[in-house]
Coordinates of N, CA and C in Angstrom, one line a residue:
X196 N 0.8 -1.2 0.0 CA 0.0 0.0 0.0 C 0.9 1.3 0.0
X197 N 1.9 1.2 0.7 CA 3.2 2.3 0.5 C 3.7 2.7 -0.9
X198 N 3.8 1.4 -0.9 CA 4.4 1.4 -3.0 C 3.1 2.3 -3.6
X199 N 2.1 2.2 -3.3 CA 0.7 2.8 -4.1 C 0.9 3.8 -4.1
X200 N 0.9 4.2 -2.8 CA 0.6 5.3 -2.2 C 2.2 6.4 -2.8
X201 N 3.0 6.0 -2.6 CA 4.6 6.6 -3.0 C 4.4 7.2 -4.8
X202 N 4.0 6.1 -5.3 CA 3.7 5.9 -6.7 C 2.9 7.1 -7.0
X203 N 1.5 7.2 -6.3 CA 0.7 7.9 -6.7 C 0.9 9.4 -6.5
X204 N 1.9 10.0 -5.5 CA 2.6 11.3 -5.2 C 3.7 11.5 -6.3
X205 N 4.2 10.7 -6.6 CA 5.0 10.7 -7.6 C 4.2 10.7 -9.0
X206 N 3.5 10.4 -9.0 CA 2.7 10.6 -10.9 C 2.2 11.9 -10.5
X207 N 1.4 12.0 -9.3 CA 1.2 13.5 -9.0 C 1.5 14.7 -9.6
X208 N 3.2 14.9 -8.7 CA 4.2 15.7 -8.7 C 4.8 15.6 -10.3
X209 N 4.7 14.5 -11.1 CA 4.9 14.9 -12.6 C 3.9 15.3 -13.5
X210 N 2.7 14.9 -13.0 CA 1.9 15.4 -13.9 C 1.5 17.0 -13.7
X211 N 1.5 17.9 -12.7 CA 1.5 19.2 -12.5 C 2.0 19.9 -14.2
X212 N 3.1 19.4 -14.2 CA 3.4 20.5 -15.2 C 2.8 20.0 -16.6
X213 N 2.5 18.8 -16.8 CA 1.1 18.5 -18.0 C 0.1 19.3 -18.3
X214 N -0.7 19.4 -17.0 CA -1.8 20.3 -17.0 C -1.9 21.9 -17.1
X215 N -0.7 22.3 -16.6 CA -0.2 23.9 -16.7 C -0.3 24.3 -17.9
X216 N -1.3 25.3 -18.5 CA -1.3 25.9 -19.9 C -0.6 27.3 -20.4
X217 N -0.1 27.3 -21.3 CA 0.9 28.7 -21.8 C 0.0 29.4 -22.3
X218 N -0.6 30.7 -21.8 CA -1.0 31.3 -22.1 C -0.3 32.2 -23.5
X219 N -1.4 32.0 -24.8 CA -1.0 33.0 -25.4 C -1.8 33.9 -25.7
X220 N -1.1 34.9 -26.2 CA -1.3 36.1 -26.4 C -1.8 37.0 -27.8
X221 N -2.7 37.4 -28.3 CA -2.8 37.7 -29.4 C -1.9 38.9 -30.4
X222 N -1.5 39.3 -29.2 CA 0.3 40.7 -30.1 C 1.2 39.7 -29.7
X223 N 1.1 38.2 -29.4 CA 2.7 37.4 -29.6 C 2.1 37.0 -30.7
X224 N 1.0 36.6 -31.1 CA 0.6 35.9 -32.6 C 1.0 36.6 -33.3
X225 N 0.8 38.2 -33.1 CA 0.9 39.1 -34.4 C 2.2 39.0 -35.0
X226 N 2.8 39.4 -33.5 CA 4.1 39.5 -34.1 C 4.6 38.8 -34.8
X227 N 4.2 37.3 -34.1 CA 5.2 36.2 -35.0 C 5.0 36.0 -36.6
X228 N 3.1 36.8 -36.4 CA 2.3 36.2 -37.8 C 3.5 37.3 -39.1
X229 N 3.4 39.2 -38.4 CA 4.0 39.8 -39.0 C 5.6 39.6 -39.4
X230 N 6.2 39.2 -38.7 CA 7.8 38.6 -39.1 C 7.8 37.6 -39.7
X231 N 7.0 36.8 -40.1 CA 6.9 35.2 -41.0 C 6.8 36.1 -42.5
X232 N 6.1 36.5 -42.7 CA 6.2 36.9 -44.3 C 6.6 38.2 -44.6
X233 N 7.0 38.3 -46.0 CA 7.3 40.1 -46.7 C 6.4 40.7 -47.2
X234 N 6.8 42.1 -46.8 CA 6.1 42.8 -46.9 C 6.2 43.4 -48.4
X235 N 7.3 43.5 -48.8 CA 7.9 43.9 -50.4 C 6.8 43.1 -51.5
X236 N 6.7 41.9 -50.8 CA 6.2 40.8 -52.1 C 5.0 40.7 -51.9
X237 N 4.2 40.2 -53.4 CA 2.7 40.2 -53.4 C 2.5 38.8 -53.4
X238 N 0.7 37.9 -53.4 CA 1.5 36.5 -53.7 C 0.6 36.6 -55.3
X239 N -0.1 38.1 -55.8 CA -1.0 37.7 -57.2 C -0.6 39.3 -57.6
X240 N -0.1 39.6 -58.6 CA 0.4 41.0 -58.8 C -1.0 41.5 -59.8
X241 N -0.9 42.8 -60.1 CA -2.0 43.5 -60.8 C -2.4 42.9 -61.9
X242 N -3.6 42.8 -62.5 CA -3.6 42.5 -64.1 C -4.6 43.2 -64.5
X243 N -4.5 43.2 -66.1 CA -5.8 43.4 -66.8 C -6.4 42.6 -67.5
X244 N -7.6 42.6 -67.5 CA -8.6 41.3 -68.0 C -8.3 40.6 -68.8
X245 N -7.1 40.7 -70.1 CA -6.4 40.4 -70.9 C -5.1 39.7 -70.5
X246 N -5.1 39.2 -69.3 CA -4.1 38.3 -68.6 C -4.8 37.3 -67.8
X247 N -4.7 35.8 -68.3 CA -5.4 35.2 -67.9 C -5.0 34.7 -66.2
X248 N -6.3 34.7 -65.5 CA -5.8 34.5 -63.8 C -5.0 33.3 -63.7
X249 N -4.7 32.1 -64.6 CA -4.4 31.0 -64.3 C -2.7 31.1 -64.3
X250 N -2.3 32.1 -64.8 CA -0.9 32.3 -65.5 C 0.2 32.0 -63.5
X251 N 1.1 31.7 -63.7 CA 1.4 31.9 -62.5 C 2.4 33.0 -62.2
X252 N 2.8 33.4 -60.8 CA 3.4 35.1 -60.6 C 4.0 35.7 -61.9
X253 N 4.6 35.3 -61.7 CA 6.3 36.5 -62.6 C 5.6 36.2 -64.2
X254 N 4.8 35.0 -64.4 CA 4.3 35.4 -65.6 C 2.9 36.4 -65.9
X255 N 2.1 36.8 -64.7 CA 1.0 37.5 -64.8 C 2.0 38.9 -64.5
X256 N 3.0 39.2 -63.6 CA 3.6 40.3 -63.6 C 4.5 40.9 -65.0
X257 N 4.5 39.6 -65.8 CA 5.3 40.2 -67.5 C 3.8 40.3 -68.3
X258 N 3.2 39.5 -68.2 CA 1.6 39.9 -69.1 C 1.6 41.9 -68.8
X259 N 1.0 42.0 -66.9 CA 1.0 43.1 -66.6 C 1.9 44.7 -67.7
X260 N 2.9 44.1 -67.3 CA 4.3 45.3 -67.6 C 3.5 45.3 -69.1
X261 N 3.8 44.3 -70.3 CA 3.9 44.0 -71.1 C 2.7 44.8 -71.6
X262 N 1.5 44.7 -71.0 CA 0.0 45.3 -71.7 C 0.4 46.9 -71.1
X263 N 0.8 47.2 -70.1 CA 1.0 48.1 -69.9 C 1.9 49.0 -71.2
X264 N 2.7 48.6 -71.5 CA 3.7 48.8 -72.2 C 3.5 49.1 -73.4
X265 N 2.7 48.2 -74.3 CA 1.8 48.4 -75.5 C 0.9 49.5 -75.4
X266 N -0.1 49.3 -74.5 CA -0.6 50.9 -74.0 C -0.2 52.2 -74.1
X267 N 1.1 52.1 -73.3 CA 1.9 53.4 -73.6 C 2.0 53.8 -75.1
X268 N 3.2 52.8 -75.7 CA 3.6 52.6 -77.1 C 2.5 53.3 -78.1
X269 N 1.5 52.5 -78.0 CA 0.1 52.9 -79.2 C 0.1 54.1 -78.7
X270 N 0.0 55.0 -77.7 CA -0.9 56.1 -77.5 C 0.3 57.0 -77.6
X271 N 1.8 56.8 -77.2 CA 2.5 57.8 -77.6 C 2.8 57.8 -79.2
X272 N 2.7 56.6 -79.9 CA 2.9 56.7 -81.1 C 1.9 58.0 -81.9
X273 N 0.8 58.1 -81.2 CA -0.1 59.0 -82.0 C 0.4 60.5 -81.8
X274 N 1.2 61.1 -81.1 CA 2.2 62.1 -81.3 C 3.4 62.2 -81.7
X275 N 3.4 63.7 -82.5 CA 4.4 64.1 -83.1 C 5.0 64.7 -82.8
X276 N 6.5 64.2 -82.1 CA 7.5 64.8 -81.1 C 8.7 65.3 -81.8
X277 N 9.1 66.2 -81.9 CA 10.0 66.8 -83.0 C 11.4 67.7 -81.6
X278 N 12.0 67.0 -81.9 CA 13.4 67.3 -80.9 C 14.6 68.2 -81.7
X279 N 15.8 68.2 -81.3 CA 16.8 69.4 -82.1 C 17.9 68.7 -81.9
X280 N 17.9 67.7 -81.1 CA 18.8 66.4 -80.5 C 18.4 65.1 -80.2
X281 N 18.9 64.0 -80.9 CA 18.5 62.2 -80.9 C 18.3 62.3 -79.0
X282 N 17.5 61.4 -78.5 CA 17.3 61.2 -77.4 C 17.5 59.4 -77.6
X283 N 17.9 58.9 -76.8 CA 18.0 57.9 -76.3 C 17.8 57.5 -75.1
X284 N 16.7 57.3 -74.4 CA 17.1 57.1 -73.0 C 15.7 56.8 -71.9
X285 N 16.1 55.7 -71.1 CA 15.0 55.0 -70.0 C 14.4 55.9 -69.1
X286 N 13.1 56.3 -68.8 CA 12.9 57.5 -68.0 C 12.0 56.1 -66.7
X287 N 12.1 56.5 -66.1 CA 11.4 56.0 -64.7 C 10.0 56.1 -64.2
X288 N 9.1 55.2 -64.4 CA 8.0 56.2 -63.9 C 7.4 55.0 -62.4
X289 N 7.2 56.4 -61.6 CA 7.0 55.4 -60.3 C 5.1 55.3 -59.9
X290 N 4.7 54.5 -60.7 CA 3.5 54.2 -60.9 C 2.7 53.8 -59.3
X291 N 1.4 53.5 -58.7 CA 1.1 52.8 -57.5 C -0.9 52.7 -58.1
X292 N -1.0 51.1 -57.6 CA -2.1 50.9 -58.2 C -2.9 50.8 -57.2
X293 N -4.0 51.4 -56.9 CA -4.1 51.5 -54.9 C -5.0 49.9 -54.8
X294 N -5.8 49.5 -54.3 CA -6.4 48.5 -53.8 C -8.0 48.2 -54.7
X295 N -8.5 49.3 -55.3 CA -9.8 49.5 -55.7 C -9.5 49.4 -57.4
X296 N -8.1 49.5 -57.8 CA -7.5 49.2 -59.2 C -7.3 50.5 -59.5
X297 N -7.2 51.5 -59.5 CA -6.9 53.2 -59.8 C -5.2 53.7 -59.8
X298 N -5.4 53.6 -61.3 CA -4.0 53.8 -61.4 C -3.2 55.1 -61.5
X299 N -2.6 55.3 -60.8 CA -1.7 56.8 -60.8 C -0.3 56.7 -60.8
X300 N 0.3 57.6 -61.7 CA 1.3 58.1 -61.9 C 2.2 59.1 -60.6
X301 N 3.1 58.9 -59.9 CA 3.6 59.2 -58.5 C 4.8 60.4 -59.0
X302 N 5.3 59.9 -59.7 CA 6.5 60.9 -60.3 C 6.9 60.4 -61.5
X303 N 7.8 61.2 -62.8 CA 8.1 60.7 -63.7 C 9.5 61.2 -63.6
X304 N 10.8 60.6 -63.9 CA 12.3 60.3 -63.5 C 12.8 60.9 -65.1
X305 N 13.4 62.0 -65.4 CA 14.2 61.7 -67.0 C 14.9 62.6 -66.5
X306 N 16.2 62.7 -67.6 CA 17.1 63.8 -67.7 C 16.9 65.2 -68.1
X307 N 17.7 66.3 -67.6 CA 17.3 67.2 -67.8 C 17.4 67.7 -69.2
X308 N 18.0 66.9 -70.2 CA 18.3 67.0 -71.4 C 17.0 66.4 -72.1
X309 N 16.6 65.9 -71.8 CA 14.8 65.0 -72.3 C 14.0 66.3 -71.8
X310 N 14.1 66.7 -70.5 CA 13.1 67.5 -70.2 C 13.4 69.0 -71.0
X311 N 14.5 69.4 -71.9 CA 14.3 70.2 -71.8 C 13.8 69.9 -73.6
X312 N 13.8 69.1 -74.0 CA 13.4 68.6 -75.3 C 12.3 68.0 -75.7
X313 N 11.8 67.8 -74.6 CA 10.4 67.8 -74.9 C 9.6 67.9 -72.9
X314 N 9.4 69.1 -73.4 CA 9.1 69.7 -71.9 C 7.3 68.9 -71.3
X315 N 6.2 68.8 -73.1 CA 5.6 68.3 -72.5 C 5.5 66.5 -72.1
X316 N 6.5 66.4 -72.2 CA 6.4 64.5 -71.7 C 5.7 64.6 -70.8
X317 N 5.9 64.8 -69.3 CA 5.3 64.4 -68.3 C 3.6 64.4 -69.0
X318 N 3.2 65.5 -69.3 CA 1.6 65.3 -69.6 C 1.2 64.5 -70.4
X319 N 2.7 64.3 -71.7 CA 2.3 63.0 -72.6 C 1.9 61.8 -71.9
X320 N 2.7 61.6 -70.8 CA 3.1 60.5 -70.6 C 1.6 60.2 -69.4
X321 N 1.2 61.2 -69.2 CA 0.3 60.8 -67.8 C -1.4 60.6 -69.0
X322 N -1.4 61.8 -70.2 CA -2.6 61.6 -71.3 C -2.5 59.7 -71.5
X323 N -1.3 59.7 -72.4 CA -1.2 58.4 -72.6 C -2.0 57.1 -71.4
X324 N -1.6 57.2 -70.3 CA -1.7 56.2 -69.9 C -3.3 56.5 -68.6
X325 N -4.3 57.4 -69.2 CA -5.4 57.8 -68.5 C -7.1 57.2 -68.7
X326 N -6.5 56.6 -70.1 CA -7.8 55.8 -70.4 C -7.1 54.1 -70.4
X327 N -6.8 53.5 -69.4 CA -6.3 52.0 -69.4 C -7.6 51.1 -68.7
X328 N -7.5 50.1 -69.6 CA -8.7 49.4 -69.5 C -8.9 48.8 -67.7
X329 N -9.7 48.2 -67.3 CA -9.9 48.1 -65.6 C -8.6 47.0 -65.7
X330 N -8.0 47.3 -64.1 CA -7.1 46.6 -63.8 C -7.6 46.1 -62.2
X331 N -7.3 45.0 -62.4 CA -7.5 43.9 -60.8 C -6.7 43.9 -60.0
X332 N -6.4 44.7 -58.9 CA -5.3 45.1 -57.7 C -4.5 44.2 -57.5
X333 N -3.4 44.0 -56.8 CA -2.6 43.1 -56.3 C -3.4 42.5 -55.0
X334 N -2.9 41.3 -54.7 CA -3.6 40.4 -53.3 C -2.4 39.9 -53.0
X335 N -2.3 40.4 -51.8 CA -1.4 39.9 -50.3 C -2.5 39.0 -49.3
X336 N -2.5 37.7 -49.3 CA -3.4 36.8 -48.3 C -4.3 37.0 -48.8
X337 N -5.4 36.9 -50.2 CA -6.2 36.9 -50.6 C -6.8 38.6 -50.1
X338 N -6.2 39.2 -50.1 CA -6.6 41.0 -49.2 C -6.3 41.9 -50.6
X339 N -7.6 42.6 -51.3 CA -6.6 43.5 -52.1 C -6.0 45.0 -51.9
X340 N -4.3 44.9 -52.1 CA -3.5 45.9 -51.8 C -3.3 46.6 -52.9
X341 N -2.5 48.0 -52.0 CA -2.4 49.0 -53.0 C -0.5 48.7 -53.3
X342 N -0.6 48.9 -54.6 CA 0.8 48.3 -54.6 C 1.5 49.6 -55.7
X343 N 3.2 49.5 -55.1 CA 4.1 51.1 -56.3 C 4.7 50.2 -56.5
X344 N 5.2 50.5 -58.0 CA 6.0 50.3 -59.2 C 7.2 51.2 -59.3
X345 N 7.9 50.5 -60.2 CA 8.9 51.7 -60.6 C 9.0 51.2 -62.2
X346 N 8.4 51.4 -63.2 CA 8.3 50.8 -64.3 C 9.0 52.0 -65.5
X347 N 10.1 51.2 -66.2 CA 10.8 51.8 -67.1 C 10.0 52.4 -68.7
X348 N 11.0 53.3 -68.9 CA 10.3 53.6 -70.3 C 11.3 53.9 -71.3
X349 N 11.3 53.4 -72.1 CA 12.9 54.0 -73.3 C 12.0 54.4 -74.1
X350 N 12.8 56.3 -74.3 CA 12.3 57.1 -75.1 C 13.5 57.3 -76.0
X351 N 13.1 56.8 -77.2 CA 14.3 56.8 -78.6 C 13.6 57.5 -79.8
X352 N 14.1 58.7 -79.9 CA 13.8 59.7 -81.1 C 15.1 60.3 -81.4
X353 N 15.2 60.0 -82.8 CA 16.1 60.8 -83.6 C 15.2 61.7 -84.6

């Protein structure tokens, strides 16, 4: 009956810490939840209806650029830009597509040698790209985010 009895203080005294629960906390979830992933990266980048959803990332983000790109092309093609000096050269534009699909132009990046040769780019460049067909925001965790670009442009006129 000693042996029982010994035994049974002893399963006791280990099981204590069994039953003891860790309390957690919902700003330790967060944190952990916000340090597990990036914030840089999307996991479904912008498109337009003309990019099929099934495509996977980096190929729906070259569809994107790409329709984007043609857009520009066609619509600046329809002006007649007459310079005094060949231009060659990638201008920057830092685009951001907010979460509802609305696309804006943030700032436009060129040299002071473009700007002074064709002073109205910026407005070219913001007409051109004002009628773009609907675009489908970026999704971070199925959430749609507002997401910035820095999307290149080579302007080549001799």
């Amino acid at each position: 009956m000693k042996r029982v009895l010994v035994f049974l203080v002893f399963i006791n005294m280990m099981s204590c810490d069994y039953f003891n629960k860790k309390k957690v906390y919902s700003e330790d979830l967060l944190e952990e939840e916000l340090q597990s992933f990036s914030w840089n990266e999307v996991d479904e980048y912008p498109a337009f209806i003309s990019c099929d959803s099934t495509l996977e990332k980096e190929a729906k983000k070259q569809c994107f650029e790409h329709t984007l790109r043609d857009i520009l092309n066609t619509n600046l093609a329809q002006y007649h830009i007459v310079v005094t000096e060949a231009i060659n050269e990638t201008i920057n534009l830092k685009i951001t597509i907010d979460k509802e699909g609305q696309f804006s132009i943030n700032s436009i990046e060129s040299s002071a040698l473009t700007k002074q040769q064709i002073p109205q780019l910026d407005s070219l460049l913001r007409a051109s790209l004002d009628s773009l067909p609907k675009i489908f925001p970026a999704l971070k965790r199925s959430q749609q985010v507002t997401t910035q670009f820095s999307f290149p442009v080579v302007i080549k006129i001799e």
